[in-house]
Short mmCIF file of C-alpha atoms in Angstrom, two decimals:
data_model
loop_
_atom_site.label_atom_id
_atom_site.label_comp_id
_atom_site.label_asym_id
_atom_site.label_seq_id
_atom_site.Cartn_x
_atom_site.Cartn_y
_atom_site.Cartn_z
CA MET A 203 -0.43 0.49 -0.09
CA GLN A 204 2.91 2.07 0.37
CA GLU A 205 4.62 1.65 -2.64
CA VAL A 206 1.33 2.59 -4.03
CA ILE A 207 1.39 5.85 -2.53
CA ILE A 208 4.59 7.12 -2.93
CA ILE A 209 3.98 5.47 -6.72
CA ASP A 210 1.00 7.99 -7.43
CA THR A 211 3.05 10.72 -5.34
CA ILE A 212 6.04 10.52 -8.04
CA ILE A 213 3.25 10.26 -10.89
CA LYS A 214 1.62 13.34 -9.53
CA GLN A 215 4.49 15.34 -9.02
CA HIS A 216 5.65 14.51 -12.88
CA SER A 217 1.95 15.53 -14.59
CA GLN A 218 2.30 19.06 -12.49
CA LYS A 219 5.81 20.00 -13.90
CA HIS A 220 5.10 18.45 -17.02
CA LYS A 221 1.47 21.27 -17.20
CA LYS A 222 4.35 23.79 -15.35
CA MET A 223 6.73 23.45 -18.59
CA ILE A 224 3.62 23.76 -20.56
CA GLY A 225 2.95 26.49 -18.95
CA PHE A 226 5.64 28.28 -19.74
CA VAL A 227 5.92 27.11 -23.19
CA VAL A 228 2.47 28.88 -23.71
CA ALA A 229 3.47 31.88 -21.75
CA PHE A 230 6.77 32.05 -24.02
CA ILE A 231 4.11 32.17 -27.59
CA LEU A 232 1.89 34.19 -25.99
CA ILE A 233 4.27 36.91 -25.26
CA ALA A 234 6.39 36.46 -29.13
CA ALA A 235 2.94 36.81 -30.51
CA VAL A 236 2.17 40.25 -28.76
CA GLY A 237 5.08 41.74 -28.58
CA LEU A 238 5.62 40.20 -32.72
CA LEU A 239 2.35 41.83 -33.75
CA TYR A 240 2.80 45.14 -31.94
CA VAL A 241 6.60 45.50 -32.96
CA LYS A 242 5.79 44.07 -36.55
CA TRP A 243 3.09 42.38 -37.86
CA TRP A 244 0.64 45.28 -37.84
CA PRO A 245 3.57 47.68 -39.51
CA TYR A 246 3.96 45.85 -42.31
CA TYR A 247 0.80 45.23 -42.89
CA ASN A 248 0.17 48.63 -43.69
CA LYS A 249 3.88 49.45 -44.81
CA SER A 250 2.97 46.63 -47.73
CA ILE A 251 -0.38 48.83 -48.27
CA THR A 252 1.59 51.28 -48.48
CA ALA A 253 4.61 49.66 -51.04
CA ILE A 254 1.59 48.68 -53.00
CA ASN A 255 0.34 51.74 -53.79
CA THR A 256 3.17 54.59 -53.79
CA HIS A 257 6.09 52.13 -55.49
CA SER A 258 8.15 52.60 -51.96
CA ILE A 259 8.39 52.45 -48.56
CA GLY A 260 10.38 55.57 -48.18
CA THR A 261 14.18 57.16 -47.95
CA SER A 262 16.87 55.73 -47.55
CA ILE A 263 18.90 55.83 -44.56
CA LEU A 264 22.02 56.58 -45.62
CA GLY A 265 20.64 60.50 -47.07
CA ASP A 266 23.03 62.39 -49.05
CA LEU A 267 26.22 60.96 -49.08
CA SER A 268 27.47 63.81 -51.03
CA SER A 269 26.68 66.25 -47.82
CA ILE A 270 27.59 63.78 -45.50
CA THR A 271 31.52 64.14 -44.11
CA PRO A 272 32.97 61.78 -41.26
CA SER A 273 32.48 62.74 -38.18
CA TRP A 274 31.50 62.37 -35.07
CA GLN A 275 28.11 63.96 -36.07
CA ALA A 276 27.35 62.07 -39.07
CA ALA A 277 27.68 59.19 -36.48
CA ILE A 278 25.40 60.67 -33.87
CA ASP A 279 22.61 61.49 -36.67
CA TYR A 280 22.91 57.84 -38.07
CA ALA A 281 22.79 56.54 -34.74
CA ILE A 282 19.35 58.63 -33.96
CA VAL A 283 17.77 57.71 -36.79
CA TYR A 284 18.69 53.86 -37.13
CA PHE A 285 17.74 53.49 -33.09
CA GLN A 286 14.71 55.29 -33.54
CA SER A 287 13.48 53.12 -36.31
CA VAL A 288 14.49 49.39 -34.44
CA TRP A 289 14.62 49.91 -30.79
CA LYS A 290 10.75 48.50 -30.36
CA ALA A 291 12.76 45.58 -31.97
CA ALA A 292 15.44 45.42 -30.37
CA VAL A 293 14.08 45.58 -26.85
CA LEU A 294 11.58 42.84 -28.16
CA GLY A 295 14.53 40.70 -29.60
CA ILE A 296 16.53 41.03 -25.75
CA LEU A 297 13.42 40.43 -24.16
CA LEU A 298 12.85 36.92 -26.31
CA GLY A 299 16.49 36.02 -26.18
CA SER A 300 16.05 36.27 -22.35
CA LEU A 301 13.66 34.82 -22.11
CA VAL A 302 13.73 31.85 -23.76
CA GLN A 303 16.40 30.50 -21.40
CA VAL A 304 14.17 30.68 -18.30
CA LEU A 305 10.59 29.19 -20.11
CA ILE A 306 11.30 26.66 -22.96
CA PRO A 307 12.89 23.75 -21.18
CA THR A 308 16.22 22.26 -21.72
CA GLN A 309 14.89 19.21 -23.51
CA TRP A 310 12.05 20.29 -25.59
CA LEU A 311 14.60 22.75 -27.56
CA LEU A 312 17.54 19.63 -27.43
CA LYS A 313 15.07 17.53 -29.16
CA VAL A 314 14.43 19.43 -32.09
CA LEU A 315 17.42 22.20 -32.12
CA GLY A 316 20.02 20.37 -30.72
CA LYS A 317 20.77 17.57 -33.48
CA THR A 318 23.13 19.05 -35.82
CA THR A 319 21.30 17.38 -38.70
CA PHE A 320 19.87 18.94 -41.36
CA GLY A 321 16.04 18.69 -40.45
CA SER A 322 17.67 20.92 -36.79
CA THR A 323 18.99 23.30 -39.55
CA ALA A 324 15.91 23.25 -41.12
CA ILE A 325 13.41 23.29 -38.35
CA ALA A 326 14.28 26.16 -37.10
CA GLY A 327 15.04 28.28 -40.64
CA ILE A 328 11.69 27.84 -40.91
CA ALA A 329 10.91 29.51 -37.08
CA SER A 330 12.08 31.99 -38.42
CA VAL A 331 9.43 33.14 -40.68
CA PRO A 332 7.48 35.03 -38.39
CA GLY A 333 9.82 36.52 -36.97
CA MET A 334 11.12 39.57 -39.59
CA MET A 335 13.55 40.76 -37.53
CA CYS A 336 16.66 42.28 -38.77
CA THR A 337 19.98 40.76 -37.94
CA CYS A 338 20.73 42.98 -34.77
CA CYS A 339 17.40 42.16 -33.27
CA ALA A 340 17.01 38.26 -34.07
CA ALA A 341 20.98 38.12 -32.48
CA PRO A 342 19.85 38.05 -28.28
CA LEU A 343 17.66 35.52 -29.54
CA ALA A 344 20.27 33.25 -31.77
CA VAL A 345 22.50 34.13 -27.54
CA GLY A 346 19.34 32.49 -25.79
CA LEU A 347 19.17 30.00 -27.96
CA ARG A 348 23.02 29.32 -27.85
CA LYS A 349 22.76 29.66 -24.18
CA LYS A 350 20.80 26.41 -23.83
CA ASN A 351 23.20 24.43 -26.44
CA VAL A 352 20.74 24.36 -29.03
CA SER A 353 22.82 23.55 -32.18
CA VAL A 354 25.57 26.01 -33.62
CA GLY A 355 23.73 24.72 -36.76
CA SER A 356 19.93 25.73 -35.80
CA ALA A 357 20.97 29.00 -34.01
CA LEU A 358 22.21 31.11 -36.66
CA ALA A 359 19.47 29.57 -39.14
CA PHE A 360 17.30 30.88 -36.99
CA TRP A 361 19.37 34.27 -36.61
CA ILE A 362 19.98 34.31 -40.72
CA GLY A 363 16.43 33.65 -41.23
CA ASN A 364 14.58 35.99 -39.53
CA PRO A 365 16.13 38.79 -42.29
CA MET A 366 16.96 36.86 -45.23
CA LEU A 367 13.42 34.64 -45.35
CA ASN A 368 11.36 38.43 -44.18
CA PRO A 369 7.96 37.65 -46.20
CA ALA A 370 6.71 41.39 -45.84
CA THR A 371 10.55 42.48 -46.86
CA LEU A 372 9.73 39.84 -49.84
CA ILE A 373 6.28 41.68 -50.56
CA PHE A 374 8.07 45.19 -50.41
CA MET A 375 10.90 44.11 -53.06
CA THR A 376 8.31 43.06 -55.50
CA PHE A 377 6.66 46.50 -55.67
CA VAL A 378 9.28 48.84 -55.21
CA LEU A 379 12.25 46.85 -56.65
CA SER A 380 10.61 44.20 -59.15
CA TRP A 381 10.47 40.20 -58.45
CA LYS A 382 13.69 40.28 -60.09
CA PHE A 383 15.10 41.01 -57.20
CA THR A 384 12.57 39.00 -54.77
CA VAL A 385 13.75 36.06 -56.64
CA MET A 386 17.36 36.22 -55.85
CA ARG A 387 17.04 37.56 -52.59
CA LEU A 388 14.12 34.46 -51.77
CA LEU A 389 16.59 32.31 -53.46
CA PHE A 390 20.17 33.28 -51.65
CA GLY A 391 18.53 33.67 -48.96
CA ILE A 392 17.37 29.73 -48.37
CA ILE A 393 21.15 29.17 -49.24
CA LEU A 394 22.22 31.23 -46.24
CA THR A 395 20.04 30.25 -44.10
CA PHE A 396 19.63 26.27 -44.97
CA GLY A 397 22.71 26.01 -46.53
CA VAL A 398 25.50 27.78 -45.01
CA SER A 399 23.97 27.26 -41.63
CA TYR A 400 24.02 23.60 -41.83
CA LEU A 401 27.64 23.58 -42.89
CA ALA A 402 28.69 25.65 -39.79
CA ASN A 403 28.12 22.76 -38.36
CA ARG A 404 31.11 20.64 -39.56
CA PHE A 405 33.27 23.56 -38.21
CA VAL A 406 32.50 22.85 -33.95
CA LYS A 407 35.00 20.68 -32.77
CA ASP A 408 34.07 17.28 -31.14
CA THR A 409 30.43 17.27 -33.19
CA LYS A 410 28.74 14.34 -31.89
CA PRO A 411 25.05 13.60 -31.94
CA ILE A 412 22.98 14.59 -28.95
CA ASP A 413 21.36 11.31 -27.32
CA ILE A 414 17.76 12.38 -26.63
CA ASN A 415 16.75 9.25 -24.84
CA LYS A 416 18.91 10.31 -22.01
CA LEU A 417 17.37 13.08 -21.34
CA VAL A 418 14.73 11.68 -19.74
CA THR A 419 14.53 14.10 -16.80
CA GLU A 420 16.49 17.88 -16.78
CA ILE A 421 17.70 19.36 -14.16
CA GLU A 422 15.43 21.38 -11.62
CA PRO A 423 16.92 24.97 -12.62
CA GLU A 424 18.37 26.83 -9.55
CA GLY A 425 16.27 30.12 -7.97
CA SER A 426 13.14 31.51 -8.45
CA PHE A 427 11.73 32.62 -12.37
CA LEU A 428 12.10 36.18 -11.91
CA SER A 429 15.50 35.80 -9.95
CA ARG A 430 16.69 33.73 -13.11
CA TRP A 431 15.09 35.89 -15.53
CA LEU A 432 16.32 39.18 -14.26
CA LYS A 433 20.14 37.52 -14.31
CA SER A 434 19.22 36.14 -18.33
CA LEU A 435 18.58 39.87 -18.67
CA GLY A 436 20.88 41.32 -16.64
CA THR A 437 23.58 39.47 -18.54
CA MET A 438 22.14 40.30 -22.22
CA LEU A 439 21.80 44.01 -21.43
CA LEU A 440 25.74 44.07 -20.12
CA TYR A 441 27.24 42.37 -23.04
CA ILE A 442 24.48 43.35 -25.89
CA VAL A 443 24.15 47.08 -25.51
CA PRO A 444 27.46 48.94 -25.16
CA ALA A 445 28.91 46.55 -27.99
CA TYR A 446 25.93 47.19 -30.17
CA ILE A 447 26.06 51.52 -29.70
CA LEU A 448 29.42 51.72 -29.37
CA SER A 449 29.50 49.87 -33.30
CA VAL A 450 26.76 51.67 -34.51
CA LEU A 451 28.37 54.69 -34.01
CA LEU A 452 31.58 53.52 -35.79
CA LEU A 453 29.83 52.78 -38.47
CA GLY A 454 27.81 56.05 -38.45
CA ALA A 455 30.99 57.88 -39.07
CA GLY A 456 32.41 56.23 -41.92
CA HIS A 457 29.35 54.65 -43.69
CA VAL A 458 29.65 57.85 -46.30
CA TRP A 459 33.15 56.10 -46.98
CA LEU A 460 31.89 52.24 -46.56
CA PHE A 461 29.35 53.84 -49.89
CA PRO A 462 32.06 55.40 -52.46
CA HIS A 463 30.53 57.68 -55.35
CA LEU A 464 31.03 55.62 -58.22
CA GLY A 465 32.28 56.86 -61.91
CA GLU A 466 29.85 55.91 -65.24
CA SER A 467 33.05 53.38 -65.73
CA THR A 468 33.06 51.92 -62.49
CA ALA A 469 29.11 51.31 -61.69
CA ASN A 470 29.43 48.49 -62.61
CA SER A 471 32.03 46.86 -62.48
CA LEU A 472 33.94 43.60 -60.81
CA ILE A 473 35.39 45.45 -58.10
CA ALA A 474 32.31 47.75 -57.38
CA ILE A 475 30.62 44.78 -56.65
CA ILE A 476 33.03 43.61 -54.51
CA ILE A 477 33.25 46.80 -52.51
CA PHE A 478 29.44 46.88 -52.12
CA ALA A 479 29.54 42.61 -51.10
CA ILE A 480 32.35 43.90 -48.12
CA THR A 481 30.45 47.12 -47.05
CA GLY A 482 26.91 45.72 -47.29
CA MET A 483 28.06 42.34 -44.97
CA LEU A 484 30.11 44.51 -41.85
CA PHE A 485 27.40 47.64 -42.58
CA VAL A 486 24.32 47.66 -40.01
CA ILE A 487 20.34 48.77 -41.01
CA PRO A 488 16.95 48.27 -39.48
CA THR A 489 14.64 45.92 -41.13
CA ALA A 490 13.86 46.42 -45.39
CA ALA A 491 15.76 49.41 -45.30
CA GLU A 492 18.17 47.62 -47.80
CA ILE A 493 15.45 48.61 -49.91
CA PRO A 494 14.87 52.05 -50.20
CA ILE A 495 19.24 52.48 -50.02
CA ILE A 496 18.95 50.28 -53.43
CA GLN A 497 16.37 51.76 -54.71
CA THR A 498 18.52 55.54 -54.80
CA PHE A 499 21.91 53.82 -55.51
CA LEU A 500 19.91 53.00 -58.46
CA SER A 501 18.46 56.26 -59.93
CA LEU A 502 21.93 57.70 -59.34
CA GLY A 503 23.15 55.56 -61.88
CA LEU A 504 24.46 51.81 -59.67
CA GLY A 505 25.25 49.02 -61.93
CA GLY A 506 22.82 46.47 -61.28
CA GLY A 507 25.79 44.02 -60.47
CA PRO A 508 26.69 46.12 -56.74
CA ALA A 509 22.62 46.25 -56.24
CA ALA A 510 22.47 42.89 -56.12
CA ALA A 511 25.27 42.25 -54.08
CA LEU A 512 23.74 44.95 -51.80
CA LEU A 513 20.17 43.08 -51.81
CA ILE A 514 22.07 39.61 -50.06
CA THR A 515 25.36 41.28 -47.54
CA LEU A 516 23.40 44.43 -46.01
CA PRO A 517 20.46 42.20 -44.75
CA ALA A 518 22.53 39.40 -43.59
CA ILE A 519 24.41 39.92 -41.02
CA SER A 520 26.53 43.47 -39.67
CA LEU A 521 29.55 43.69 -37.26
CA PRO A 522 27.21 45.25 -34.35
CA SER A 523 25.12 41.21 -34.97
CA LEU A 524 28.43 40.40 -34.95
CA LEU A 525 29.67 41.84 -32.30
CA ILE A 526 26.32 40.83 -30.14
CA VAL A 527 26.89 36.97 -31.27
CA TYR A 528 30.76 36.40 -31.12
CA LYS A 529 30.77 34.84 -27.92
CA SER A 530 27.63 32.85 -28.17
CA PHE A 531 29.16 30.47 -31.58
CA PRO A 532 33.06 29.75 -31.99
CA LYS A 533 35.12 32.18 -34.23
CA LYS A 534 35.65 29.92 -37.93
CA VAL A 535 31.88 29.38 -37.44
CA LEU A 536 31.49 33.71 -38.05
CA LEU A 537 34.35 33.96 -40.18
CA PHE A 538 32.97 31.20 -42.00
CA VAL A 539 29.39 33.12 -41.79
CA SER A 540 30.79 36.47 -43.08
CA ALA A 541 32.90 35.41 -46.21
CA SER A 542 29.78 33.14 -46.99
CA VAL A 543 28.17 36.72 -47.11
CA VAL A 544 30.36 37.65 -49.01
CA ILE A 545 30.75 35.62 -51.38
CA LEU A 546 27.16 35.12 -52.44
CA GLY A 547 27.10 38.47 -52.62
CA ILE A 548 29.95 38.56 -55.57
CA ILE A 549 28.30 35.67 -56.94
CA SER A 550 24.22 37.77 -56.52
CA GLY A 551 26.34 40.31 -57.83
CA LEU A 552 27.80 38.88 -61.40
CA ILE A 553 23.89 37.57 -61.75
CA GLY A 554 22.91 41.13 -61.15
CA LYS A 555 25.20 42.66 -63.63
CA ILE A 556 23.72 40.56 -66.12
CA ILE A 557 19.72 40.24 -65.58
CA PHE A 558 19.59 43.91 -64.18
#
């Protein structure tokens, strides 16, 4: 009789723990959905209507490069415009990046995203589509996933997929630029999100498949939910915000150098494609800002090749986002991803030189 009572008690405790886990997961999904509805989904719906009706989503965030000189004033001016555009999404990204560490059970995440298989990478890439975040705003979530020991490929796919597979950006692009730009962006976005992310697993030392069967029970985290969340949030703020702000200021100060004015003879040359591919990989922009940037450059005589290079490299990653995630990924992985973005940008540019 005593053994029956003990077994019944264990079953009840396990059931209560399972319900608690489900409650945490549901809470995370609700917070993410409400946040994205306010920050992304509803504003982008309205912007889509604007793009369809006016074939524009605004002016280039770079401003008039001919009247700007490299200076701290230029840095401050760009930073103000940039952060006014992204601050809501940045706050949401940091919030979700901290919450994923305390609300989502580790064993659940590892079962789905903990493997180095293509399946885990693919699931993470698909899961990134509703996020629609820029590379910097998605970076805290990638950091949070890596802290839960999610595989490198899965975390990268989620991080890169947010800006590259953003359905709203693809809609804007179709009506502001052309369907050719949209198709190219989608194809190269798929290669980056699923292909490059999956291959990045090979750069991780001693990568071994996770034995999910051994994850029968999860170690009970120490401390209350509030204390664990505040610790997670505080750590993210300490390491993310300073590097984020300083790198944006640095790029803002020198963006007139990063986007040089090209003469007619070099506006569609290989050297121009290479320069803009590297510039696009380093520079930081809000979501979909590459569209008015490309639109403006094309109107000023820039060739289709450099424009196509920017199409891929501007949104994919940036120096600030690399600084945000640099402690979460092996250095070889980040070098591989950076080089892949530049190389794919150059390939895109060479194709764009022909078809645009």
